[in-house]
Short mmCIF file of C-alpha atoms in Angstrom, two decimals:
data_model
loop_
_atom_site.label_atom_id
_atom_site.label_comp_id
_atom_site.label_asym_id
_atom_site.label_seq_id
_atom_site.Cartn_x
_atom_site.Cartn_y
_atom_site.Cartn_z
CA UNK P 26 154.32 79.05 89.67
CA UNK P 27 155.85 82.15 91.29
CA UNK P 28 159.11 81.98 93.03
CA UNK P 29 159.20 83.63 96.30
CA UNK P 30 162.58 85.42 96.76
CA UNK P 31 161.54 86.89 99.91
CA UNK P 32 163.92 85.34 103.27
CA UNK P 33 161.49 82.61 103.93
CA UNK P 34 161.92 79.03 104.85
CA UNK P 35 160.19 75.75 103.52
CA UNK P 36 157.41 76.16 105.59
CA UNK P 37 156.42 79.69 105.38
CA UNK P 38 156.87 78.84 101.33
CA UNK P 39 154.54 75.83 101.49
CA UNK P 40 151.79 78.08 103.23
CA UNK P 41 152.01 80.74 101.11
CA UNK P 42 151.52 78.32 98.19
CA UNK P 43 148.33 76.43 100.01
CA UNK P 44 147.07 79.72 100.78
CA UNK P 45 147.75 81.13 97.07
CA UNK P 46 149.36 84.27 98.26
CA UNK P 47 152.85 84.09 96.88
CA UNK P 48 152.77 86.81 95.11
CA UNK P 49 151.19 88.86 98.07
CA UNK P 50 154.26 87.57 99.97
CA UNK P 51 157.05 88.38 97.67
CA UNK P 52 155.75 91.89 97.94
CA UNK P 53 155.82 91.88 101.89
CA UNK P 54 159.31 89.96 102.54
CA UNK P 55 161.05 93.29 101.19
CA UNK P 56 159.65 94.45 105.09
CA UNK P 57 162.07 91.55 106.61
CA UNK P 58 165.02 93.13 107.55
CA UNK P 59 168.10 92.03 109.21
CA UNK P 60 168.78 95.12 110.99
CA UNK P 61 167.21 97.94 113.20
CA UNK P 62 165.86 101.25 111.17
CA UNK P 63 166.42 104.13 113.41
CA UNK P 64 162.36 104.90 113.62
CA UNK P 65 162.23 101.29 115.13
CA UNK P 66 164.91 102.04 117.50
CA UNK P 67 162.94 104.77 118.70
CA UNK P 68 160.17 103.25 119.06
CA UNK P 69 161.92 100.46 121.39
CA UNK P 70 163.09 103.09 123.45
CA UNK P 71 159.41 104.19 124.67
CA UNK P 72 158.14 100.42 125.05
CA UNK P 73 157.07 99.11 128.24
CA UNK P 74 156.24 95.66 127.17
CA UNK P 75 157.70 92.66 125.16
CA UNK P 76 156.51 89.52 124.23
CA UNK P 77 159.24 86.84 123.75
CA UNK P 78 158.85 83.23 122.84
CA UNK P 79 161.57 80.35 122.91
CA UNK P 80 161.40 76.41 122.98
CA UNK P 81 162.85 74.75 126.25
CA UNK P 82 165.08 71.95 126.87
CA UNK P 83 162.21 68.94 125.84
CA UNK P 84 161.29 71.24 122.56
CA UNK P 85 158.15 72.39 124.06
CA UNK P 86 157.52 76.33 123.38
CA UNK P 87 156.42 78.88 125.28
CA UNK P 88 155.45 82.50 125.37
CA UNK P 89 155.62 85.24 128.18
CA UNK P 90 155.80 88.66 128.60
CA UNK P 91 158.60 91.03 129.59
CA UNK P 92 157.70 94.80 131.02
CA UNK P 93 159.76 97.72 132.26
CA UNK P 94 159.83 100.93 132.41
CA UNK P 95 159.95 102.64 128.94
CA UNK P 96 164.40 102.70 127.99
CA UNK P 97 164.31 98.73 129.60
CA UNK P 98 164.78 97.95 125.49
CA UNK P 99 167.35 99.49 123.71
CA UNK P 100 168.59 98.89 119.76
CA UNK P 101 172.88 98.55 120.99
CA UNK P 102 173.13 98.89 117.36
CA UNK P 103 171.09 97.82 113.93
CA UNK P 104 171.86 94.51 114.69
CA UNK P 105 171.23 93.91 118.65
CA UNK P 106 168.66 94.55 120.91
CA UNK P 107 169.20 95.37 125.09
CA UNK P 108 166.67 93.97 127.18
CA UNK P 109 167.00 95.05 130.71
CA UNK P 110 164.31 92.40 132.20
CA UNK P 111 164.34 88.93 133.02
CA UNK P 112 161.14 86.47 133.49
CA UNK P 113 160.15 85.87 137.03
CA UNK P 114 161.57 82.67 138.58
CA UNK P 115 158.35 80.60 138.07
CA UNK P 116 158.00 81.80 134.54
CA UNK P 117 158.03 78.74 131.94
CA UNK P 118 160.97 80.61 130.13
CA UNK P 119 162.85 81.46 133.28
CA UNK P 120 165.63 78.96 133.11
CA UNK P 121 165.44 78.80 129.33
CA UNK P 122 166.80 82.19 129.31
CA UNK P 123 169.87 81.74 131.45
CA UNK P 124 171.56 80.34 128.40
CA UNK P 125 172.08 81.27 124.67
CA UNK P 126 168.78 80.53 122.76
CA UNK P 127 166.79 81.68 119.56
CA UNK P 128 164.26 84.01 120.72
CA UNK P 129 160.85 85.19 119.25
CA UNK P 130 159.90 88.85 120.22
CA UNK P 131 157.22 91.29 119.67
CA UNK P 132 157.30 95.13 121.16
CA UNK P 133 153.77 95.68 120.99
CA UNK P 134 152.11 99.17 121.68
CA UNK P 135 148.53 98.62 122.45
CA UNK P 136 147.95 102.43 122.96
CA UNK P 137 148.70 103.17 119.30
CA UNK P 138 148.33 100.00 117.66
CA UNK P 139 152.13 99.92 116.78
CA UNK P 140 153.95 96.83 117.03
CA UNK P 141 157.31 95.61 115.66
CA UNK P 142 158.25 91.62 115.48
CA UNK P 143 161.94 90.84 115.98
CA UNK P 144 163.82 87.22 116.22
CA UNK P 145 167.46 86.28 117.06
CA UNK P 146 170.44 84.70 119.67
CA UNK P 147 169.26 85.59 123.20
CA UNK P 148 172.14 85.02 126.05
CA UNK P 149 172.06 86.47 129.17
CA UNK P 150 173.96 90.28 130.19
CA UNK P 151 173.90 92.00 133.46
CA UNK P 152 170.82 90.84 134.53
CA UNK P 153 168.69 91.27 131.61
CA UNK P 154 169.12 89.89 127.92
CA UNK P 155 171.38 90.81 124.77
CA UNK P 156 169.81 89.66 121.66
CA UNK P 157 171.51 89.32 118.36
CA UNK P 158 168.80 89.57 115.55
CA UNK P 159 168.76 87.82 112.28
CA UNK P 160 165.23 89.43 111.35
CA UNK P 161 163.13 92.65 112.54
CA UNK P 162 159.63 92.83 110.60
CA UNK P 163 157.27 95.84 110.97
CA UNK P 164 153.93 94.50 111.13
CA UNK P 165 150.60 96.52 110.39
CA UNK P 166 147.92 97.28 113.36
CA UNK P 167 145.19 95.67 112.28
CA UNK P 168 143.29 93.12 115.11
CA UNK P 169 145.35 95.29 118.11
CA UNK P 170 142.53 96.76 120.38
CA UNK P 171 143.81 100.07 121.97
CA UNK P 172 143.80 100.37 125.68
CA UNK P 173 146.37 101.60 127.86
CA UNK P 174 148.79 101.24 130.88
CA UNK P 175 148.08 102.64 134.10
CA UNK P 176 150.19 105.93 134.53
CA UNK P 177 151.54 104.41 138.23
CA UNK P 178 153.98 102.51 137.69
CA UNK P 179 153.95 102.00 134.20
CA UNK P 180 155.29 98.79 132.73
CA UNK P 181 156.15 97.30 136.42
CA UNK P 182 154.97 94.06 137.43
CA UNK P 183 154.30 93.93 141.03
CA UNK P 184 157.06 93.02 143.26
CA UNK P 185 155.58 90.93 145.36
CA UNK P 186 153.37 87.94 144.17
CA UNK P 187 151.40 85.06 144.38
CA UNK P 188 153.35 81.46 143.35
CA UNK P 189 152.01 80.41 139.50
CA UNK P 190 149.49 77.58 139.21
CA UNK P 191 150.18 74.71 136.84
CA UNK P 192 148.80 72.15 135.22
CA UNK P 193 148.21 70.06 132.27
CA UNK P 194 144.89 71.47 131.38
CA UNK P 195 142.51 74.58 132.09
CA UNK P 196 140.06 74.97 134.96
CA UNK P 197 136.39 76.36 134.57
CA UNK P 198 138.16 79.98 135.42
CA UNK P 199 141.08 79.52 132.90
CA UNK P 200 138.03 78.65 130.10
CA UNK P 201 135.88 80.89 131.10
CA UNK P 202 138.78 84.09 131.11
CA UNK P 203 140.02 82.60 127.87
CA UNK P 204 136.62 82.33 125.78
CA UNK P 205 136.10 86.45 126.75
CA UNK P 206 139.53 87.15 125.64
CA UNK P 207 140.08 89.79 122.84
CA UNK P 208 143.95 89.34 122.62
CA UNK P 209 147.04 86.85 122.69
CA UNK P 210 150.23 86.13 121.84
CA UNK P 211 151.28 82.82 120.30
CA UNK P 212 154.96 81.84 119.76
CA UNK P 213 156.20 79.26 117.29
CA UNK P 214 159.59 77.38 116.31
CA UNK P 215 160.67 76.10 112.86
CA UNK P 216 162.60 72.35 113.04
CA UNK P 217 165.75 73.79 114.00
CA UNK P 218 164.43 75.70 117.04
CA UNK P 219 164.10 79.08 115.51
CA UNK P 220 161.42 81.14 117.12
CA UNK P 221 159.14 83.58 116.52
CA UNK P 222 156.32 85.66 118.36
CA UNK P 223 153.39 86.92 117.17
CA UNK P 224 149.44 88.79 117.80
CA UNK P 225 146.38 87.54 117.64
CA UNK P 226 143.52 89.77 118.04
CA UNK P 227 139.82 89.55 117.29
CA UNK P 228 136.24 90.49 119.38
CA UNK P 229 136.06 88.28 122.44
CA UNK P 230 134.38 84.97 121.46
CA UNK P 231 137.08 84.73 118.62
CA UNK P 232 139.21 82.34 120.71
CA UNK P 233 136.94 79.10 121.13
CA UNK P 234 137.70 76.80 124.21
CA UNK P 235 136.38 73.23 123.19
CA UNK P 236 137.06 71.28 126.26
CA UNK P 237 139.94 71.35 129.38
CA UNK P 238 142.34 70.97 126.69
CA UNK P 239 141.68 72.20 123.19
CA UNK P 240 141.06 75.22 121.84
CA UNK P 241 140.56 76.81 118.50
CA UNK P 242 140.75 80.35 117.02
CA UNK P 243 139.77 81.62 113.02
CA UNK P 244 143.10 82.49 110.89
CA UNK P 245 142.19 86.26 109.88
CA UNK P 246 143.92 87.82 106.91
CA UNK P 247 146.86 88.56 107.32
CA UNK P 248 150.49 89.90 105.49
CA UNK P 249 150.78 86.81 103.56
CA UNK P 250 154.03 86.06 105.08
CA UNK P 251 152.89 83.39 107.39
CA UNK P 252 155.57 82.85 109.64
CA UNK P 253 153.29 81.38 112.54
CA UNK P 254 151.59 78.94 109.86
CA UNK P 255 154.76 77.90 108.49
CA UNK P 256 156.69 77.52 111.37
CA UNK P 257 153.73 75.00 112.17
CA UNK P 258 154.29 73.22 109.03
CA UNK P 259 158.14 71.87 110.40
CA UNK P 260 156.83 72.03 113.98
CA UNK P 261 153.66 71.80 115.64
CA UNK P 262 155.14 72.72 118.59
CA UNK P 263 153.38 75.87 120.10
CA UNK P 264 152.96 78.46 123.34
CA UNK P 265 150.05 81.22 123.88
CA UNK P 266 150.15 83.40 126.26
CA UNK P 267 147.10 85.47 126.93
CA UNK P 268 147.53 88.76 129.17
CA UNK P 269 144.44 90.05 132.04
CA UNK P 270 144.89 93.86 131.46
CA UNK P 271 142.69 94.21 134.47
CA UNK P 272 144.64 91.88 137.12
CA UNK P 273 147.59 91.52 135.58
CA UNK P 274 147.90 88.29 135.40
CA UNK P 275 148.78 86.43 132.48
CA UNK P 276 148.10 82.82 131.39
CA UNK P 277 150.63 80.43 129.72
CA UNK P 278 150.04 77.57 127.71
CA UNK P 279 152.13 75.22 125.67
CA UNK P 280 151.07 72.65 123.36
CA UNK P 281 150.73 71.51 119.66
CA UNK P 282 148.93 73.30 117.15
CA UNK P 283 147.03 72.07 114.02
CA UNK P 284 146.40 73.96 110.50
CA UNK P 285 142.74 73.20 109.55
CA UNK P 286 142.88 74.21 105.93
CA UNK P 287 138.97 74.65 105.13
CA UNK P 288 137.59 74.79 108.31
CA UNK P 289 134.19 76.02 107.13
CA UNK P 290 132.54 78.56 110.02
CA UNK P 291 136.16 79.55 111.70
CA UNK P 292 134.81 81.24 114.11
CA UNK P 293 134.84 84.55 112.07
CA UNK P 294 132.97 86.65 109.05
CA UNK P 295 133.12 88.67 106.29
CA UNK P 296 136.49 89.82 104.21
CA UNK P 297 138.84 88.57 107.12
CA UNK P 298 137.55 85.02 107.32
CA UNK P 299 140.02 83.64 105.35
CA UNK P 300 137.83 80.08 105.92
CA UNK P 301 141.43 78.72 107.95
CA UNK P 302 141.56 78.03 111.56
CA UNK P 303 143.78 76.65 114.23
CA UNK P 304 143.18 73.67 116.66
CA UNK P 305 145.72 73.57 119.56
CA UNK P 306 146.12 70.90 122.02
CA UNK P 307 147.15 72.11 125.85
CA UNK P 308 149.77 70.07 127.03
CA UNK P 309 150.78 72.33 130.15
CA UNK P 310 149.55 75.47 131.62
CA UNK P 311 150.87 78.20 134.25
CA UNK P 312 149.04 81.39 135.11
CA UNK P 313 151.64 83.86 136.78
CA UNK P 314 149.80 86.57 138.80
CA UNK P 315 151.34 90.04 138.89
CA UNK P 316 153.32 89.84 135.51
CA UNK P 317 151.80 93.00 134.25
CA UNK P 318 150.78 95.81 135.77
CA UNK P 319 147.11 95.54 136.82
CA UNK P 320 144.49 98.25 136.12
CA UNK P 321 145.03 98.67 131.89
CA UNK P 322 142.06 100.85 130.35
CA UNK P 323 138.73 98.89 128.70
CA UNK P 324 139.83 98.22 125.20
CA UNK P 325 138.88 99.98 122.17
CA UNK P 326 138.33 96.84 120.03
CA UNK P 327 140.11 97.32 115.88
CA UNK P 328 137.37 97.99 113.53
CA UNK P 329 139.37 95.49 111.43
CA UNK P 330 137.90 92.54 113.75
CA UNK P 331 135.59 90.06 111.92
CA UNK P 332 131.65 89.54 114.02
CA UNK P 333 132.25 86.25 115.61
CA UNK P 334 129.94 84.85 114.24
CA UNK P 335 126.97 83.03 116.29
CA UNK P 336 127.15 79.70 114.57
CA UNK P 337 130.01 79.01 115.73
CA UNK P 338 131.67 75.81 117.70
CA UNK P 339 130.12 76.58 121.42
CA UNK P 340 132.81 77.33 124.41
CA UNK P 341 132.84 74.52 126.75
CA UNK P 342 133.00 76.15 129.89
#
């Protein structure tokens, strides 16, 4: 059996193993770093948008979405990261954040299909967040559809906005946006509370909604690192959030997730189908209106996304 040296932890190991890819991801932990390259601390400079993911006080996890202008993230040095943006009051993570707490990020550059996944110790700093990272991981752009922002104020949520909606499961809107989505973001937390944020991409159909409160989305192929899949292997714990390029809105959901090992038709097809997919159970749901800004260009879906295929689990809408 091969012996991963890479900086992985039990779980990522025991997926890596189940999956047979160790080898494959002894080869791609060299790409986990502990610090900030300086092309990567360029590239935060021109970001408008971040995707963070943290687990609150009852160990439930959630994802959101930071945006600024581009400069509102900033490497201090190769080992912290300057985040000049806090969640909106009603966000799931607002109060979360007022304290020191692992965080899960992604800068994600949907324009250019760039994106750059870093975790660490979040505490608040003049009104935005200081992060101290323990792991920065360029990741490759495969599944990101291009679109982008619109040029008027660029990276700006609105400042003025509707209350967010909650509940414990989805409406017939919420399932109906969510089976024609084409993107999302799902963060995850290993047993000690250790987060992580990631992408999830794929032609819109890919994410399945099975009823008010389950849904279900094929595991493509990936790096081989799996750090979403083996963070679910210490914690089911989970949180999605799913961005409306053309309202701005963005949906939040928080729940438990479930590996299904050989799940036959996943949902996808040919060389990506990796014959995985994951079943996750909505415990608790807020949309936020107005966290992005609203008007984003149609995307230009990756020509890396599998067909979804048409046998596939039917949406219940």
């Amino acid at each position: 059996m091969t012996t991963v040296t890479g900086p992985y932890h039990r779980g990522e190991r025991e997926a890596q193993l189940r999956a047979g890819l160790m080898e494959e991801a002894e080869v791609s932990g060299r790409a986990i770093r502990g610090t900030v390259p300086p092309v990567a601390a360029a590239f935060l400079t021109g970001q408008r948008l971040l995707v963070a993911g943290a687990a609150d006080d009852r160990g439930d996890v959630w994802a959101t979405v930071l945006t600024g202008p581009a400069g509102f993230l900033r490497a201090r040095d190769e080992h912290s990261l300057s985040i000049a943006a806090r969640p909106a009051p009603d966000d799931p993570l607002a109060t979360v954040l007022e304290r020191p707490v692992h965080l899960g990020m992604l800068a994600i550059e949907a324009a250019t299909r760039r994106r750059m996944r870093m975790n660490g110790t979040s505490r608040p700093q003049d009104g935005g967040l200081l992060v101290d990272l323990d792991q920065v991981v360029a990741n490759c752009p495969k599944y990101i559809q291009k679109r982008t922002p619109p040029e008027a104020d660029a990276g700006r949520p609105a400042k003025a906005r509707p209350p967010a909606r909650r509940s414990d499961r989805l409406d017939e809107g919420q399932r109906r946006f969510l089976s024609g989505a084409d993107t999302f973001f799902i963060a995850t937390a290993d047993e000690h509370g250790r987060a992580d944020a990631s992408h999830r991409g794929g032609n819109p159909g890919f994410l399945q909604v099975l009823s008010p409160t389950r849904v279900r989305w094929p595991d493509y192929t990936g790096n081989a690192m799996f750090l979403t899949l083996g963070n679910l292997l210490t914690n089911p714990r989970a949180g999605l959030v799913v961005p409306d390029y053309a309202t701005g809105t963005t949906l939040h959901l928080t729940g438990a997730a479930e590996i299904v090992w050989d799940a036959g038709d996943s949902g996808g097809a040919g060389p990506a189908d990796t014959g995985r997919a994951i079943e996750f159970t909505v415990t608790g749901v807020a949309e936020l209106p107005g966290t992005l800004p609203a008007g984003w260009s149609p995307p230009a879906l990756s020509r890396f996304n599998p067909p979804v295929t048409a046998g596939r689990v039917p949406s219940a809408v």
